[in-house]
CSV table of C-alpha atoms in Angstrom, one decimal:
chain,number,residue,atom,x,y,z
A,1,MET,CA,8.1,-4.0,17.2
A,2,ARG,CA,6.7,-0.5,17.3
A,3,TYR,CA,3.8,0.4,15.1
A,4,PHE,CA,3.0,4.0,14.0
A,5,HIS,CA,-0.3,5.5,13.0
A,6,PHE,CA,-0.6,8.3,10.5
A,7,GLN,CA,-2.7,10.4,13.0
A,8,ASP,CA,0.3,10.7,15.2
A,9,PHE,CA,2.3,12.6,12.6
A,10,MET,CA,-0.1,14.0,10.0
A,11,GLU,CA,-3.2,16.1,9.8
A,12,GLU,CA,-6.4,14.1,9.4
A,13,ASP,CA,-7.6,16.2,6.4
A,14,PHE,CA,-4.1,16.3,4.7
A,15,PRO,CA,-2.2,13.1,5.7
A,16,PHE,CA,1.2,14.0,4.2
A,17,LYS,CA,4.6,14.7,5.7
A,18,ILE,CA,8.2,15.1,4.5
A,19,GLU,CA,11.0,14.7,6.9
A,20,VAL,CA,14.8,15.1,6.3
A,21,ARG,CA,17.0,13.1,8.6
A,22,ASP,CA,20.8,13.0,8.6
A,23,HIS,CA,23.5,11.1,10.5
A,24,THR,CA,22.9,13.1,13.7
A,25,PHE,CA,19.4,11.5,14.0
A,26,PRO,CA,19.4,8.8,16.7
A,27,PHE,CA,18.7,5.9,14.4
A,28,ASP,CA,20.3,3.5,16.9
A,29,ASN,CA,17.4,4.2,19.3
A,30,HIS,CA,14.8,3.1,16.8
A,31,GLN,CA,13.9,-0.5,16.7
A,32,GLU,CA,12.4,-2.3,13.7
A,33,HIS,CA,9.0,-0.8,13.1
A,34,ALA,CA,6.0,-0.7,10.7
A,35,HIS,CA,3.3,1.9,10.0
A,36,ASP,CA,-0.2,2.2,8.5
A,37,TYR,CA,0.8,4.8,6.0
A,38,PHE,CA,2.8,4.5,2.7
A,39,GLN,CA,6.4,5.8,2.7
A,40,VAL,CA,8.7,6.6,-0.1
A,41,CYS,CA,12.4,7.2,0.9
A,42,TYR,CA,15.1,8.9,-1.1
A,43,LEU,CA,18.8,8.9,-0.2
A,44,ASN,CA,20.0,12.4,-1.0
A,45,ARG,CA,23.5,12.1,0.4
A,46,GLY,CA,25.9,9.5,1.9
A,47,SER,CA,25.0,5.9,2.6
A,48,CYS,CA,23.3,3.7,5.3
A,49,LEU,CA,22.0,0.2,5.9
A,50,HIS,CA,18.3,-0.7,5.4
A,51,GLN,CA,17.0,-3.7,7.3
A,52,VAL,CA,13.8,-5.2,5.8
A,53,ASN,CA,12.0,-8.2,7.2
A,54,GLY,CA,15.3,-9.6,8.5
A,55,LYS,CA,17.3,-8.8,5.3
A,56,GLN,CA,19.9,-6.0,5.0
A,57,ALA,CA,21.0,-3.9,2.0
A,58,THR,CA,23.4,-0.9,1.7
A,59,LEU,CA,21.8,2.3,0.3
A,60,VAL,CA,23.7,5.0,-1.5
A,61,LYS,CA,23.1,8.4,-3.0
A,62,GLY,CA,20.2,8.3,-5.5
A,63,ASP,CA,18.5,5.2,-4.1
A,64,LEU,CA,14.7,5.4,-4.0
A,65,PHE,CA,12.6,2.7,-2.3
A,66,SER,CA,9.0,2.2,-1.1
A,67,ILE,CA,7.7,1.0,2.2
A,68,PRO,CA,4.1,-0.2,2.0
A,69,PRO,CA,1.8,-0.2,5.1
A,70,ASP,CA,2.5,-2.9,7.7
A,71,TYR,CA,6.0,-3.6,6.3
A,72,ARG,CA,8.8,-4.1,8.9
A,73,HIS,CA,11.9,-2.1,8.4
A,74,LYS,CA,14.7,-0.1,10.0
A,75,ILE,CA,17.5,2.3,9.0
A,76,ASP,CA,21.0,1.8,10.5
A,77,LEU,CA,24.0,4.1,10.2
A,78,LEU,CA,27.3,3.1,8.8
A,79,PRO,CA,30.4,4.0,10.9
A,80,ASP,CA,32.0,7.4,9.9
A,81,LYS,CA,29.5,7.8,7.0
A,82,GLU,CA,27.4,10.9,6.4
A,83,LEU,CA,23.7,10.5,5.6
A,84,GLN,CA,20.8,12.6,4.4
A,85,ILE,CA,17.6,10.7,3.8
A,86,ILE,CA,14.2,12.1,2.8
A,87,LEU,CA,11.1,10.4,4.2
A,88,ILE,CA,7.9,11.1,2.3
A,89,ASP,CA,4.9,9.8,4.3
A,90,PHE,CA,1.3,9.8,3.1
A,91,MET,CA,-2.0,7.9,3.3
A,92,PRO,CA,-3.0,6.4,-0.1
A,93,PHE,CA,-6.5,8.0,0.1
A,94,LEU,CA,-4.8,11.4,-0.1
A,95,LEU,CA,-4.3,10.8,-3.8
A,96,ASP,CA,-7.7,9.3,-4.3
A,97,ARG,CA,-8.4,9.2,-8.0
A,98,SER,CA,-4.7,9.8,-8.9
A,99,LEU,CA,-3.6,6.7,-7.1
A,100,ARG,CA,-6.3,4.6,-8.8
A,101,ASP,CA,-4.9,5.8,-12.1
A,102,LEU,CA,-1.4,5.1,-11.0
A,103,LYS,CA,-2.4,1.5,-10.1
A,104,GLU,CA,-3.1,1.0,-13.8
A,105,MET,CA,0.6,1.3,-14.5
A,106,HIS,CA,2.3,-2.1,-14.1
A,107,GLN,CA,5.6,-0.5,-13.4
A,108,PHE,CA,4.2,1.6,-10.5
A,109,ILE,CA,2.5,-1.5,-9.0
A,110,ASP,CA,5.8,-3.4,-9.3
A,111,PHE,CA,7.8,-0.7,-7.6
A,112,ALA,CA,5.4,0.3,-4.9
A,113,PHE,CA,3.6,-2.9,-3.9
A,114,ILE,CA,5.3,-6.0,-5.4
A,115,GLN,CA,9.0,-5.2,-5.4
A,116,PRO,CA,9.3,-4.8,-1.6
A,117,PHE,CA,8.0,-8.3,-1.1
A,118,ALA,CA,9.6,-10.0,-4.1
A,119,ALA,CA,12.6,-11.5,-2.4
A,120,LEU,CA,12.9,-15.2,-3.0
A,121,ASN,CA,15.3,-17.8,-1.5
A,122,ASP,CA,16.7,-15.1,0.9
A,123,GLU,CA,18.1,-13.1,-2.0
A,124,PRO,CA,16.9,-9.5,-1.9
A,125,LEU,CA,16.3,-7.8,-5.2
A,126,PRO,CA,18.7,-5.1,-6.4
A,127,LYS,CA,17.6,-1.8,-5.1
A,128,LEU,CA,16.4,1.0,-7.4
A,129,ASN,CA,19.1,3.6,-8.1
A,130,LEU,CA,17.7,6.6,-10.1
A,131,SER,CA,19.4,7.8,-13.2
A,132,HIS,CA,21.0,11.2,-13.1
A,133,GLU,CA,17.9,12.7,-14.8
A,134,GLY,CA,15.6,10.8,-12.3
A,135,GLN,CA,17.6,12.1,-9.4
A,136,ALA,CA,17.4,15.7,-10.6
A,137,GLU,CA,13.7,15.5,-11.2
A,138,THR,CA,13.1,13.8,-7.8
A,139,GLU,CA,15.2,16.3,-5.9
A,140,ALA,CA,13.4,19.2,-7.6
A,141,LEU,CA,10.0,17.8,-6.7
A,142,ILE,CA,11.0,17.2,-3.1
A,143,ALA,CA,12.3,20.8,-2.8
A,144,ASP,CA,9.1,22.1,-4.3
A,145,MET,CA,6.9,20.1,-1.9
A,146,MET,CA,8.9,21.2,1.1
A,147,ARG,CA,8.7,24.8,0.0
A,148,GLU,CA,4.9,24.6,-0.4
A,149,LEU,CA,4.5,22.9,3.0
A,150,GLU,CA,6.6,25.6,4.6
A,151,LEU,CA,4.8,28.6,3.0
A,152,LYS,CA,1.3,27.2,3.0
A,153,ARG,CA,0.0,29.6,0.4
A,154,ASP,CA,-3.5,29.2,-1.1
A,155,GLY,CA,-3.8,25.9,-3.0
A,156,TYR,CA,-0.6,24.4,-1.5
A,157,THR,CA,-2.2,21.1,-0.9
A,158,LEU,CA,-3.2,20.8,-4.6
A,159,LEU,CA,0.4,21.5,-5.6
A,160,VAL,CA,1.8,19.0,-3.1
A,161,LYS,CA,-0.5,16.3,-4.3
A,162,ALA,CA,0.4,17.1,-7.9
A,163,ASP,CA,4.1,16.9,-7.2
A,164,LEU,CA,3.7,13.6,-5.2
A,165,THR,CA,1.8,12.1,-8.1
A,166,ARG,CA,4.5,13.2,-10.5
A,167,LEU,CA,7.1,11.7,-8.2
A,168,LEU,CA,5.4,8.4,-8.2
A,169,VAL,CA,5.0,8.3,-12.0
A,170,ILE,CA,8.8,9.1,-12.3
A,171,ALA,CA,9.5,6.2,-9.8
A,172,GLY,CA,7.4,3.8,-11.9
A,173,ARG,CA,9.2,4.8,-15.1
A,174,GLU,CA,12.6,4.6,-13.5
A,175,TYR,CA,11.7,1.2,-12.1
A,176,ALA,CA,10.7,0.0,-15.5
A,177,ARG,CA,14.0,1.2,-17.0
A,178,PHE,CA,16.0,-0.4,-14.1
A,179,MET,CA,14.2,-3.8,-14.3
A,180,ALA,CA,14.6,-4.0,-18.0
A,181,GLU,CA,18.3,-4.3,-17.4
A,182,SER,CA,18.0,-6.6,-14.3
A,183,PRO,CA,17.4,-10.3,-13.9
A,184,GLY,CA,15.1,-9.4,-11.0
A,185,GLN,CA,12.3,-8.7,-13.5
A,186,ARG,CA,11.5,-12.4,-13.6
A,187,ILE,CA,11.1,-12.5,-9.8
A,188,VAL,CA,8.8,-9.4,-9.8
A,189,SER,CA,6.7,-10.7,-12.7
A,190,ALA,CA,6.3,-14.1,-10.9
A,191,ASN,CA,5.1,-12.3,-7.7
A,192,ARG,CA,2.7,-10.1,-9.7
A,193,LYS,CA,1.3,-13.0,-11.6
A,194,GLY,CA,0.8,-15.0,-8.4
A,195,MET,CA,-1.1,-12.1,-6.8
A,196,GLU,CA,-3.3,-11.6,-9.9
A,197,GLU,CA,-4.1,-15.3,-9.9
A,198,ALA,CA,-5.0,-15.2,-6.2
A,199,VAL,CA,-7.3,-12.2,-6.7
A,200,ALA,CA,-9.0,-13.9,-9.7
A,201,TYR,CA,-9.5,-17.0,-7.5
A,202,ILE,CA,-11.1,-14.9,-4.8
A,203,GLY,CA,-13.4,-13.4,-7.4
A,204,LEU,CA,-14.6,-16.8,-8.4
A,205,HIS,CA,-14.9,-18.4,-5.0
A,206,TYR,CA,-15.9,-15.7,-2.5
A,207,CYS,CA,-19.3,-17.2,-2.1
A,208,GLU,CA,-17.7,-20.5,-0.9
A,209,GLU,CA,-15.7,-21.5,2.2
A,210,LEU,CA,-12.8,-19.2,1.3
A,211,THR,CA,-9.7,-19.0,3.5
A,212,LEU,CA,-6.6,-16.8,3.6
A,213,GLN,CA,-4.6,-20.0,3.3
A,214,SER,CA,-6.2,-21.1,0.1
A,215,ALA,CA,-5.8,-17.7,-1.5
A,216,ALA,CA,-2.2,-17.5,-0.4
A,217,ALA,CA,-1.6,-21.0,-2.0
A,218,LYS,CA,-2.7,-19.6,-5.3
A,219,ALA,CA,-0.1,-16.9,-5.1
A,220,CYS,CA,2.5,-19.5,-4.0
A,221,VAL,CA,3.4,-17.6,-0.8
A,222,SER,CA,2.9,-18.0,2.9
A,223,PRO,CA,-0.4,-16.8,4.4
A,224,SER,CA,1.4,-14.0,6.5
A,225,TYR,CA,3.3,-12.9,3.4
A,226,PHE,CA,0.2,-12.9,1.3
A,227,SER,CA,-1.8,-11.0,4.0
A,228,SER,CA,0.7,-8.1,4.1
A,229,MET,CA,1.1,-7.9,0.3
A,230,PHE,CA,-2.7,-8.1,-0.2
A,231,LYS,CA,-3.4,-5.2,2.1
A,232,ALA,CA,-0.5,-3.1,0.6
A,233,TRP,CA,-1.8,-3.8,-2.9
A,234,LYS,CA,-5.6,-3.5,-2.4
A,235,GLY,CA,-5.6,-1.1,0.5
A,236,VAL,CA,-7.9,-3.4,2.6
A,237,THR,CA,-7.4,-6.7,4.4
A,238,PHE,CA,-8.2,-10.0,2.8
A,239,VAL,CA,-11.3,-10.4,5.1
A,240,GLU,CA,-12.5,-6.8,4.3
A,241,TYR,CA,-12.1,-7.5,0.5
A,242,VAL,CA,-14.0,-10.8,0.7
A,243,THR,CA,-16.7,-9.3,2.9
A,244,ALA,CA,-17.3,-6.5,0.4
A,245,LEU,CA,-17.7,-9.0,-2.5
A,246,ARG,CA,-20.2,-11.0,-0.4
A,247,LEU,CA,-22.2,-8.0,0.5
A,248,LYS,CA,-22.4,-6.8,-3.1
A,249,GLU,CA,-23.7,-10.2,-4.1
A,250,ALA,CA,-26.2,-10.3,-1.3
A,251,GLN,CA,-27.5,-6.9,-2.3
A,252,ARG,CA,-27.9,-8.0,-5.9
A,253,LEU,CA,-29.8,-11.1,-4.8
A,254,LEU,CA,-32.1,-9.0,-2.5
A,255,ARG,CA,-33.0,-6.7,-5.4
A,256,GLU,CA,-33.3,-9.3,-8.2
A,257,THR,CA,-34.7,-12.4,-6.5
A,258,ASP,CA,-37.5,-13.3,-4.1
A,259,ARG,CA,-35.3,-15.8,-2.2
A,260,SER,CA,-35.4,-15.6,1.6
A,261,VAL,CA,-32.8,-13.6,3.5
A,262,GLU,CA,-31.4,-16.7,5.0
A,263,GLU,CA,-31.0,-18.3,1.6
A,264,ILE,CA,-29.3,-15.2,0.2
A,265,ALA,CA,-26.9,-15.0,3.2
A,266,LEU,CA,-25.8,-18.6,2.5
A,267,ALA,CA,-25.6,-18.1,-1.2
A,268,ALA,CA,-23.4,-15.0,-0.8
A,269,GLY,CA,-21.0,-16.9,1.5
A,270,PHE,CA,-22.2,-15.9,5.0
A,271,ASN,CA,-22.6,-19.1,7.1
A,272,HIS,CA,-24.2,-17.4,10.1
A,273,LEU,CA,-27.4,-15.4,9.7
A,274,THR,CA,-26.8,-13.2,12.8
A,275,HIS,CA,-23.3,-12.3,11.5
A,276,PHE,CA,-24.8,-11.5,8.1
A,277,HIS,CA,-27.4,-9.1,9.6
A,278,ARG,CA,-24.8,-7.3,11.7
A,279,VAL,CA,-22.3,-6.9,8.9
A,280,PHE,CA,-25.0,-5.9,6.4
A,281,LYS,CA,-26.4,-3.2,8.7
A,282,ARG,CA,-22.9,-1.8,9.5
A,283,HIS,CA,-21.9,-1.5,5.9
A,284,THR,CA,-25.2,-0.4,4.3
A,285,GLY,CA,-27.0,1.4,7.1
A,286,LEU,CA,-30.0,-0.8,6.4
A,287,THR,CA,-31.3,-4.3,7.3
A,288,PRO,CA,-31.6,-6.8,4.4
A,289,HIS,CA,-35.4,-6.4,4.6
A,290,GLU,CA,-35.2,-2.6,4.5
A,291,LEU,CA,-33.0,-2.7,1.4
A,292,ARG,CA,-35.4,-5.1,-0.3
A,293,LYS,CA,-38.4,-3.0,0.5
A,294,ARG,CA,-36.7,0.1,-0.9
A,295,SER,CA,-35.7,-1.7,-4.1
A,296,LEU,CA,-39.4,-2.5,-4.7
A,297,ASN,CA,-40.6,1.1,-4.3
């Protein structure tokens, strides 16, 4: 399986790209792949097949779907069918505060992060097909982003980010409308609830011997499934997330107690002192002793 990195296709300081592909594109030469960036795809004309983690669905005009990072997928042509698909690629940090605000919307979380994973018993969820109003708004925003990227006038990056944010809000609203009429809501809600319970479990037990397997069990999914979903949802891996919590607790103990560094490392969930020192210095730029000394000044 091929894996693509955003640096191969996008600028470091503005990781955003729109590409229009039609039936003349050599999709047959592309194997199943994944990437480290977020992708939103819109079918503007015709139809095609979308293969996702071994499942297959037919896409038609007006379909909008999200591909979180590290999610295996592939587009296949249908015989004698036209196609025009819009691929919108971006790194989540491009939106920064806007994406954090969007994550407060349950419907956006469901559409962008939970829905792609929420297929149970080998039955894929119905895909999202935008309303006529949603299609018109989406196509107008896409056209505006493409125009700004082509002309590159002063402030074009601000307008592109604003249009992208608006597009994601529309997607969340359309998804809420769609799922209100669909039995798939129960499946999505179950997956979201499982993830929320797993994150809460991590927050209570990060100082203990915590494993990916135990967290995945709280979400009632396999470890590999949980790992992919967790990174897509939180933007970091399970290990990175737990490490950040442990470092935060270690820093608190260093500032507020006179316990030894070894005691603090163990209390925060680090079983090996050498590893604790190395991770602490890499993330804070200071040794534990240096941080404690600064906090006393």
